[in-house]
Short mmCIF file of C-alpha atoms in Angstrom, two decimals:
data_model
loop_
_atom_site.label_atom_id
_atom_site.label_comp_id
_atom_site.label_asym_id
_atom_site.label_seq_id
_atom_site.Cartn_x
_atom_site.Cartn_y
_atom_site.Cartn_z
CA MET B 1 3.41 -13.81 12.98
CA ILE B 2 3.15 -16.83 10.67
CA ARG B 3 -0.53 -16.10 10.01
CA HIS B 4 0.29 -12.49 9.26
CA PHE B 5 3.10 -13.51 6.89
CA ARG B 6 0.84 -16.02 5.13
CA LYS B 7 -1.91 -13.41 4.79
CA GLN B 8 0.54 -10.87 3.36
CA PHE B 9 1.88 -13.49 0.94
CA ILE B 10 -1.63 -14.25 -0.35
CA ILE B 11 -2.59 -10.56 -0.62
CA PHE B 12 0.57 -9.49 -2.46
CA SER B 13 0.48 -12.46 -4.83
CA THR B 14 -3.20 -11.89 -5.65
CA CYS B 15 -2.62 -8.16 -6.15
CA ALA B 16 0.28 -8.91 -8.50
CA LEU B 17 -1.93 -11.19 -10.59
CA LEU B 18 -4.73 -8.60 -10.52
CA LEU B 19 -2.32 -5.99 -11.87
CA VAL B 20 -1.27 -8.34 -14.68
CA ILE B 21 -4.91 -9.14 -15.56
CA ILE B 22 -5.88 -5.45 -15.58
CA THR B 23 -2.91 -4.68 -17.83
CA ILE B 24 -3.74 -7.50 -20.28
CA VAL B 25 -7.51 -6.89 -20.40
CA GLY B 26 -6.98 -3.14 -20.61
CA SER B 27 -4.50 -3.51 -23.45
CA ILE B 28 -6.73 -5.89 -25.42
CA SER B 29 -9.78 -3.64 -24.90
CA SER B 30 -7.85 -0.53 -25.94
CA VAL B 31 -6.54 -2.19 -29.09
CA THR B 32 -10.01 -3.56 -29.93
CA TYR B 33 -11.67 -0.14 -29.52
CA PHE B 34 -8.88 1.50 -31.51
CA ARG B 35 -9.34 -0.98 -34.37
CA ALA B 36 -13.13 -0.50 -34.21
CA HIS B 37 -12.75 3.27 -34.60
CA GLN B 38 -10.26 2.70 -37.42
CA GLU B 39 -12.85 0.52 -39.15
CA VAL B 40 -15.54 3.19 -38.73
CA ASN B 41 -13.28 5.89 -40.18
CA ALA B 42 -12.22 3.67 -43.08
CA VAL B 43 -15.83 2.86 -44.04
CA LEU B 44 -16.87 6.52 -43.71
CA THR B 45 -13.95 7.57 -45.93
CA ILE B 46 -14.92 5.09 -48.66
CA LEU B 47 -18.60 6.07 -48.59
CA SER B 48 -17.87 9.80 -48.40
CA ASN B 49 -15.54 9.61 -51.39
CA ASN B 50 -18.36 7.94 -53.36
CA ASP B 51 -21.11 10.39 -52.25
CA GLY B 52 -22.71 7.93 -49.83
CA GLU B 53 -22.94 5.00 -52.25
CA MET B 54 -21.11 1.69 -52.54
CA PRO B 55 -18.16 2.07 -54.95
CA ALA B 56 -18.21 0.13 -58.19
CA ARG B 57 -14.67 -1.15 -57.69
CA MET B 58 -12.41 -1.50 -54.65
CA SER B 59 -8.75 -2.39 -54.96
CA PRO B 60 -6.85 -3.19 -51.74
CA ASP B 61 -3.92 -0.95 -50.82
CA PRO B 62 -0.92 -3.13 -49.81
CA LEU B 63 0.68 -0.20 -47.94
CA GLN B 64 -2.31 -0.01 -45.57
CA ALA B 65 -2.72 -3.77 -45.06
CA PHE B 66 -1.18 -3.67 -41.59
CA THR B 67 -2.48 -0.29 -40.42
CA GLN B 68 -6.07 -0.19 -41.76
CA PRO B 69 -8.92 -2.76 -41.73
CA ASN B 70 -9.27 -4.78 -44.93
CA ILE B 71 -12.62 -3.66 -46.44
CA THR B 72 -14.03 -5.13 -49.66
CA ARG B 73 -17.31 -4.60 -51.55
CA GLU B 74 -18.58 -7.83 -50.03
CA SER B 75 -17.74 -6.81 -46.46
CA LEU B 76 -19.05 -3.28 -47.06
CA SER B 77 -22.56 -4.68 -47.57
CA GLN B 78 -22.74 -5.77 -43.91
CA TYR B 79 -22.70 -2.19 -42.62
CA ARG B 80 -25.83 -0.10 -42.02
CA TYR B 81 -25.45 3.38 -43.54
CA PHE B 82 -27.39 6.13 -45.28
CA SER B 83 -26.70 9.60 -46.64
CA GLY B 84 -28.25 12.93 -47.37
CA THR B 85 -27.07 15.23 -50.18
CA LEU B 86 -27.93 18.92 -50.14
CA ASN B 87 -28.22 20.49 -53.63
CA LYS B 88 -27.03 24.08 -53.25
CA GLN B 89 -28.98 25.31 -56.31
CA ASN B 90 -32.51 24.32 -55.25
CA ASN B 91 -31.71 23.73 -51.57
CA GLN B 92 -33.21 20.21 -51.75
CA ILE B 93 -31.91 17.17 -49.87
CA LYS B 94 -31.56 13.90 -51.77
CA VAL B 95 -31.75 10.80 -49.58
CA GLU B 96 -29.92 7.47 -50.06
CA ASP B 97 -31.45 4.81 -47.76
CA ASP B 98 -30.89 1.49 -49.56
CA HIS B 99 -28.75 0.14 -46.71
CA ILE B 100 -30.88 1.16 -43.75
CA LEU B 101 -34.35 0.09 -42.57
CA SER B 102 -34.78 1.74 -39.18
CA VAL B 103 -34.51 5.36 -40.41
CA SER B 104 -37.12 6.89 -42.73
CA PRO B 105 -36.28 9.37 -45.51
CA ALA B 106 -37.93 12.21 -43.56
CA GLU B 107 -35.78 11.41 -40.55
CA ILE B 108 -32.69 11.27 -42.74
CA GLN B 109 -33.45 14.81 -43.97
CA LYS B 110 -33.82 16.02 -40.39
CA LEU B 111 -30.54 14.40 -39.35
CA THR B 112 -28.78 15.91 -42.36
CA GLN B 113 -30.07 19.39 -41.54
CA ARG B 114 -29.10 18.89 -37.90
CA VAL B 115 -25.52 17.99 -38.85
CA LEU B 116 -25.20 20.87 -41.34
CA ARG B 117 -26.34 23.35 -38.69
CA GLY B 118 -23.49 22.17 -36.48
CA HIS B 119 -20.87 23.15 -39.09
CA ARG B 120 -18.67 20.15 -38.27
CA LEU B 121 -17.02 17.93 -40.88
CA GLN B 122 -17.27 14.75 -38.79
CA GLY B 123 -18.61 13.52 -35.49
CA ARG B 124 -21.39 11.43 -33.96
CA VAL B 125 -25.12 11.84 -33.43
CA PHE B 126 -27.38 9.86 -31.13
CA TYR B 127 -30.74 8.92 -32.61
CA LYS B 128 -33.26 6.41 -31.23
CA GLN B 129 -30.74 4.71 -28.93
CA THR B 130 -28.26 4.28 -31.78
CA VAL B 131 -24.98 6.07 -32.34
CA TYR B 132 -24.27 7.18 -35.92
CA ALA B 133 -20.87 8.40 -37.03
CA TYR B 134 -21.04 10.95 -39.84
CA ARG B 135 -18.70 12.52 -42.37
CA VAL B 136 -19.38 15.73 -44.38
CA LYS B 137 -18.05 16.25 -47.90
CA ASP B 138 -18.51 19.71 -49.31
CA SER B 139 -18.16 20.77 -52.96
CA SER B 140 -19.20 23.76 -55.02
CA LYS B 141 -22.50 22.20 -56.16
CA GLN B 142 -23.54 20.00 -53.24
CA THR B 143 -22.86 18.92 -49.68
CA ASN B 144 -22.98 15.23 -48.88
CA VAL B 145 -23.41 13.82 -45.34
CA VAL B 146 -22.80 10.09 -44.82
CA PHE B 147 -24.10 8.36 -41.67
CA LEU B 148 -22.78 5.01 -40.46
CA ASP B 149 -24.29 2.88 -37.70
CA GLU B 150 -21.20 2.07 -35.59
CA THR B 151 -23.08 -0.11 -33.09
CA LEU B 152 -21.93 -3.34 -34.77
CA MET B 153 -18.22 -2.48 -34.58
CA LEU B 154 -18.35 -1.13 -31.03
CA SER B 155 -20.47 -4.03 -29.79
CA LYS B 156 -17.70 -6.41 -30.85
CA ALA B 157 -15.18 -4.40 -28.87
CA LEU B 158 -17.53 -4.28 -25.89
CA GLU B 159 -18.04 -8.04 -26.08
CA VAL B 160 -14.28 -8.61 -26.05
CA THR B 161 -13.97 -6.34 -23.00
CA TYR B 162 -16.73 -8.12 -21.07
CA LEU B 163 -15.28 -11.51 -21.95
CA GLY B 164 -11.81 -10.40 -20.83
CA ILE B 165 -13.16 -9.09 -17.52
CA LEU B 166 -15.12 -12.29 -16.92
CA LEU B 167 -12.14 -14.52 -17.66
CA GLY B 168 -9.94 -12.27 -15.52
CA ILE B 169 -12.29 -12.54 -12.52
CA VAL B 170 -12.55 -16.33 -12.91
CA SER B 171 -8.76 -16.65 -13.20
CA LEU B 172 -8.25 -14.43 -10.16
CA LEU B 173 -10.70 -16.44 -8.05
CA LEU B 174 -9.13 -19.74 -9.09
CA TYR B 175 -5.65 -18.41 -8.42
CA ALA B 176 -6.63 -17.05 -4.99
CA THR B 177 -8.28 -20.38 -4.09
CA VAL B 178 -5.21 -22.38 -5.12
CA LEU B 179 -2.98 -19.90 -3.30
CA VAL B 180 -4.97 -20.24 -0.07
CA LEU B 181 -4.91 -24.04 -0.31
CA PHE B 182 -1.19 -24.33 -1.04
CA SER B 183 0.21 -21.23 0.70
CA LYS B 184 1.19 -23.24 3.77
CA SER B 185 3.36 -25.49 1.64
CA ALA B 186 4.83 -22.52 -0.21
CA ILE B 187 5.99 -20.72 2.93
CA ARG B 188 6.83 -23.84 4.96
CA PRO B 189 10.65 -23.49 4.46
CA ILE B 190 10.51 -19.88 5.65
CA VAL B 191 8.32 -20.83 8.62
CA GLN B 192 10.67 -23.66 9.58
CA ALA B 193 13.73 -21.41 9.31
CA GLU B 194 12.04 -18.75 11.46
CA GLN B 195 11.01 -21.35 14.03
CA ARG B 196 14.53 -22.81 14.19
CA GLN B 197 15.93 -19.31 14.64
CA LYS B 198 13.59 -18.60 17.57
CA GLU B 199 14.32 -21.97 19.17
CA PHE B 200 18.05 -21.39 18.78
CA ILE B 201 17.84 -17.97 20.44
CA THR B 202 15.79 -19.30 23.35
CA ASN B 203 17.94 -22.41 23.85
CA ALA B 204 21.21 -20.54 23.44
CA GLY B 205 20.02 -17.92 25.92
CA HIS B 206 19.37 -20.53 28.58
CA GLU B 207 22.65 -22.35 27.86
CA LEU B 208 24.72 -19.16 28.04
CA LYS B 209 23.31 -18.18 31.41
CA THR B 210 25.05 -21.14 33.12
CA PRO B 211 28.67 -20.23 32.19
CA LEU B 212 27.91 -16.58 32.90
CA SER B 213 26.73 -17.51 36.39
CA VAL B 214 29.94 -19.50 36.93
CA ILE B 215 32.10 -16.60 35.71
CA SER B 216 30.21 -14.21 37.98
CA ALA B 217 30.60 -16.54 40.98
CA ASN B 218 34.32 -17.05 40.32
CA THR B 219 34.83 -13.30 40.02
CA GLU B 220 33.10 -12.69 43.34
CA MET B 221 35.20 -15.42 44.97
CA GLN B 222 38.35 -13.84 43.56
CA GLU B 223 37.30 -10.49 45.02
CA LEU B 224 36.76 -12.08 48.43
CA MET B 225 40.24 -13.64 48.31
CA ASN B 226 42.30 -10.90 46.67
CA GLY B 227 40.07 -7.84 46.81
CA GLU B 228 38.38 -5.87 44.03
CA ASN B 229 40.55 -4.61 41.17
CA ASP B 230 40.17 -3.29 37.62
CA LEU B 231 40.09 -6.80 36.11
CA THR B 232 37.29 -8.06 38.36
CA ARG B 233 35.26 -4.87 37.84
CA SER B 234 35.65 -5.18 34.05
CA THR B 235 34.65 -8.86 34.17
CA LYS B 236 31.53 -8.10 36.21
CA GLU B 237 30.54 -5.29 33.84
CA GLN B 238 30.88 -7.56 30.81
CA VAL B 239 28.90 -10.31 32.55
CA ASP B 240 26.11 -7.81 33.26
CA ARG B 241 26.13 -6.64 29.64
CA LEU B 242 25.94 -10.19 28.31
CA THR B 243 23.17 -11.07 30.75
CA LYS B 244 21.10 -8.08 29.61
CA LEU B 245 21.75 -8.95 25.97
CA ILE B 246 20.62 -12.57 26.49
CA ASN B 247 17.48 -11.45 28.33
CA GLN B 248 16.62 -9.09 25.48
CA PHE B 249 17.18 -11.88 22.94
CA VAL B 250 14.80 -14.20 24.78
CA SER B 251 12.19 -11.45 25.26
CA LEU B 252 12.26 -10.53 21.58
CA ALA B 253 11.95 -14.17 20.51
CA ARG B 254 8.93 -14.61 22.80
CA LEU B 255 7.33 -11.44 21.46
CA GLN B 256 7.66 -12.72 17.89
CA GLU B 257 6.05 -16.01 18.87
CA GLN B 258 2.75 -14.15 19.47
CA PRO B 259 2.73 -14.29 23.29
CA ARG B 260 -0.53 -14.77 25.17
CA MET B 261 -0.90 -11.15 26.08
CA THR B 262 -3.86 -10.32 28.26
CA LEU B 263 -5.40 -7.36 26.45
CA SER B 264 -7.70 -5.42 28.72
CA VAL B 265 -8.76 -1.82 29.20
CA ILE B 266 -6.02 -0.21 31.28
CA ASN B 267 -5.43 3.27 32.63
CA ALA B 268 -2.59 4.39 30.35
CA SER B 269 -2.18 7.65 32.27
CA ARG B 270 -1.54 5.84 35.57
CA VAL B 271 1.02 3.45 34.05
CA THR B 272 2.79 6.30 32.24
CA ASN B 273 3.08 8.30 35.47
CA GLN B 274 4.54 5.26 37.24
CA VAL B 275 7.26 4.82 34.61
CA ALA B 276 7.95 8.58 34.56
CA ASP B 277 8.45 8.63 38.34
CA SER B 278 10.90 5.72 38.23
CA PHE B 279 12.94 7.14 35.31
CA LYS B 280 13.07 10.75 36.43
CA SER B 281 15.93 10.23 38.88
CA VAL B 282 17.93 8.21 36.30
CA VAL B 283 17.71 10.98 33.70
CA VAL B 284 18.46 13.76 36.19
CA GLN B 285 21.51 11.89 37.55
CA ASP B 286 22.92 11.85 34.01
CA GLY B 287 22.78 15.65 33.95
CA LYS B 288 19.74 15.97 31.70
CA LYS B 289 16.32 17.56 32.12
CA PHE B 290 13.21 15.41 32.25
CA LYS B 291 9.62 16.59 31.76
CA ALA B 292 6.43 14.56 31.62
CA PHE B 293 3.03 15.75 30.33
CA VAL B 294 0.33 13.16 30.93
CA THR B 295 -3.34 13.73 30.19
CA PRO B 296 -5.28 12.05 33.02
CA LYS B 297 -7.72 9.13 32.70
CA LEU B 298 -6.74 8.00 29.20
CA MET B 299 -7.81 4.39 28.65
CA ILE B 300 -6.39 1.98 26.05
CA LYS B 301 -6.71 -1.73 25.33
CA ALA B 302 -3.33 -3.29 26.07
CA ASP B 303 -1.36 -5.55 28.39
CA GLU B 304 -0.35 -3.47 31.43
CA HIS B 305 2.98 -5.27 31.95
CA TYR B 306 4.04 -4.90 28.31
CA PHE B 307 2.82 -1.29 28.16
CA TYR B 308 5.03 -0.52 31.16
CA GLU B 309 7.91 -2.29 29.39
CA LEU B 310 7.24 -0.31 26.19
CA ILE B 311 7.54 3.08 27.92
CA SER B 312 10.64 1.89 29.81
CA ILE B 313 12.36 0.87 26.54
CA LEU B 314 11.59 4.22 24.90
CA LEU B 315 12.73 6.28 27.90
CA ASP B 316 15.90 4.20 28.28
CA ASN B 317 16.65 4.69 24.57
CA ALA B 318 15.96 8.44 24.79
CA ASN B 319 18.23 8.80 27.82
CA LYS B 320 21.09 6.89 26.16
CA TYR B 321 21.11 8.93 22.97
CA CYS B 322 20.16 12.32 24.41
CA ASP B 323 22.74 15.10 24.06
CA PRO B 324 24.74 15.95 27.21
CA GLU B 325 22.67 18.33 29.36
CA GLY B 326 19.82 17.85 26.88
CA ASP B 327 16.08 17.39 27.39
CA VAL B 328 13.93 14.27 27.58
CA TYR B 329 10.15 14.67 27.20
CA LEU B 330 7.41 12.14 27.83
CA LYS B 331 3.90 12.97 26.60
CA LEU B 332 0.61 11.11 26.69
CA ARG B 333 -2.34 12.85 25.04
CA LEU B 334 -5.43 12.42 22.90
CA GLY B 335 -5.17 12.57 19.12
CA LYS B 336 -6.74 15.38 17.12
CA ARG B 337 -9.91 13.39 16.43
CA ARG B 338 -10.02 12.13 20.02
CA LYS B 339 -10.15 8.53 18.79
CA ASN B 340 -6.51 7.62 19.48
CA VAL B 341 -4.09 7.95 22.38
CA ILE B 342 -0.68 9.36 21.39
CA LEU B 343 2.41 8.40 23.39
CA SER B 344 5.56 10.30 22.43
CA VAL B 345 9.09 10.21 23.84
CA THR B 346 11.39 13.01 22.67
CA ASN B 347 15.05 13.74 23.32
CA SER B 348 17.63 16.27 22.16
CA PHE B 349 19.75 14.85 19.34
CA ALA B 350 21.70 17.54 17.50
CA ALA B 351 23.74 15.08 15.40
CA GLY B 352 20.72 13.41 13.86
CA LYS B 353 20.04 15.29 10.63
CA GLU B 354 21.43 12.69 8.19
CA ILE B 355 20.43 9.48 10.00
CA ASP B 356 18.13 6.91 8.43
CA TYR B 357 15.58 6.63 11.24
CA GLN B 358 13.51 3.97 9.50
CA ARG B 359 16.35 1.50 10.13
CA PHE B 360 16.19 2.07 13.88
CA PHE B 361 13.73 -0.82 14.21
CA GLU B 362 16.21 -3.30 12.70
CA ARG B 363 17.89 -5.58 15.19
CA PHE B 364 21.52 -4.66 16.00
CA TYR B 365 21.30 -1.49 13.92
CA ARG B 366 23.09 1.49 15.43
CA GLU B 367 24.06 4.58 13.46
CA ASP B 368 27.75 5.43 13.80
CA LYS B 369 26.94 9.03 14.71
CA ALA B 370 24.66 7.86 17.50
CA ARG B 371 27.28 5.38 18.69
CA THR B 372 29.91 8.08 19.15
CA ILE B 373 27.71 10.20 21.42
CA ASN B 374 28.20 7.97 24.40
CA GLU B 375 30.02 4.72 23.72
CA LYS B 376 29.72 3.52 27.29
CA LYS B 377 25.93 3.68 27.22
CA SER B 378 25.35 2.50 23.64
CA GLY B 379 22.92 -0.40 23.49
CA TYR B 380 22.61 -3.50 21.35
CA GLY B 381 20.05 -2.29 18.83
CA ILE B 382 17.25 -4.62 19.97
CA GLY B 383 15.24 -2.33 22.26
CA LEU B 384 13.34 -0.55 19.50
CA SER B 385 12.71 -3.85 17.70
CA MET B 386 11.08 -5.11 20.92
CA ALA B 387 9.07 -1.88 21.18
CA GLN B 388 7.84 -2.31 17.61
CA ASN B 389 6.67 -5.86 18.32
CA ILE B 390 4.85 -4.78 21.49
CA VAL B 391 3.03 -1.98 19.66
CA LYS B 392 2.10 -4.36 16.84
CA ASN B 393 0.57 -6.77 19.38
CA PHE B 394 -1.46 -3.85 20.76
CA GLY B 395 -2.79 -3.11 17.27
CA GLY B 396 -1.06 0.29 17.24
CA GLN B 397 1.54 2.07 15.12
CA ILE B 398 5.01 3.39 15.90
CA LYS B 399 7.02 5.92 13.91
CA ILE B 400 10.06 8.15 14.28
CA SER B 401 10.33 11.83 13.43
CA TYR B 402 13.17 14.36 13.63
CA SER B 403 12.71 18.12 13.81
CA ASN B 404 14.58 21.10 15.27
CA GLY B 405 17.37 19.01 16.77
CA LYS B 406 15.00 16.59 18.53
CA ILE B 407 14.10 12.99 17.77
CA SER B 408 10.66 11.65 18.72
CA MET B 409 9.27 8.14 19.03
CA ILE B 410 5.51 8.39 18.45
CA ILE B 411 3.10 5.57 19.29
CA THR B 412 -0.56 5.65 18.29
CA ILE B 413 -3.01 3.30 20.04
CA LYS B 414 -6.77 3.34 19.68
CA LYS B 415 -8.57 4.87 22.66
CA ALA B 416 -10.75 2.47 24.68
CA ASN B 417 -14.16 3.13 26.21
CA HIS B 418 -14.47 3.31 29.96
CA LYS B 419 -17.46 0.96 29.65
CA LEU B 420 -15.12 -1.83 28.52
CA ASN B 421 -13.36 -1.83 31.88
CA GLY B 422 -13.10 -5.26 33.39
CA LYS B 423 -13.47 -7.16 30.12
CA GLN B 424 -10.43 -9.04 28.91
CA GLU B 425 -9.37 -10.66 25.74
CA GLU B 426 -6.46 -13.01 25.30
CA LYS B 427 -4.21 -12.74 22.30
#
């Protein structure tokens, strides 16, 4: 259990940091790309307003200082751009290529014609592995198309993204390494508290058995001397209840200490039939109906003793909380994909519509509605917690469902191969 808790602590802490890193890197990358596109649009606007040429004067706008990139004539010279102007009178294209070397005038004319055929005022074109953003300005005499190589701006944003991802991965690895190295120290107080709790339960259980034995012996002696009466019967009943409670405490503490279960391939069908045969008379004597449906020769990897105990706990719980003259069903079958074995115990429970079934696995939890069904047979709320620990040690899953006035405990355990018979593994 401690290893599992430590593993969960490391996983959740690392995932939390991963989420923070993704949020930070994603935010920085988004802002960088947004600013890059703002810069592209700002440069295109300036060039388009000046028919594809560098303006003679540029005065900064103080209102746009915080929302738009600060572009001057000096900074404008770093960009690679060109333009093509279509004269509507003679249908000739004038080329401006002073700020580009990789595109020839003939290619500029072709790109201009290509953009004009698309009838779009702005967009992007891909030419010779380079992305050019363009802006179209139309007037009565001419149509000007300005092209801007946006590779420089976007490459800066891409570089920031790659750097953020790299630093994030390095930080995550360093954090995970430190967490693995110091996780034992971090969870040591919790481990010590859990260990002291288990030791207390085990020691207290053994210590309480001695006075209970004395009380039981004194009660029997009193019955021999004065005969049985209501007081002695009540004392014996309470002694039995306390003895069962102590035994369940000790069993649960041992289960949580990762007992050395002998996991081997067992015949789940045979064990289930054995438990069903022993519980049938108990259920019928309480005035309820009991039915068992067991698919033969189903094999699972489990501890036979604890598997028997698991079915006994579930049937005992179903019998206690079943409606008077209700039904108790025990089923063992293959799952839909024939990879798992499904064990289900179902009982009639008409008063269970508004019960929080997920809390049934909490120790000492009993719903008030369930308690009032049969106060004399109500348990201590530890049986299902024990069942959950047994299933967890088997590597299976347990869940509760309620439908049509019936509550079902459903256990899923992976089916084992017959070829594995005879092999054992200690856990």
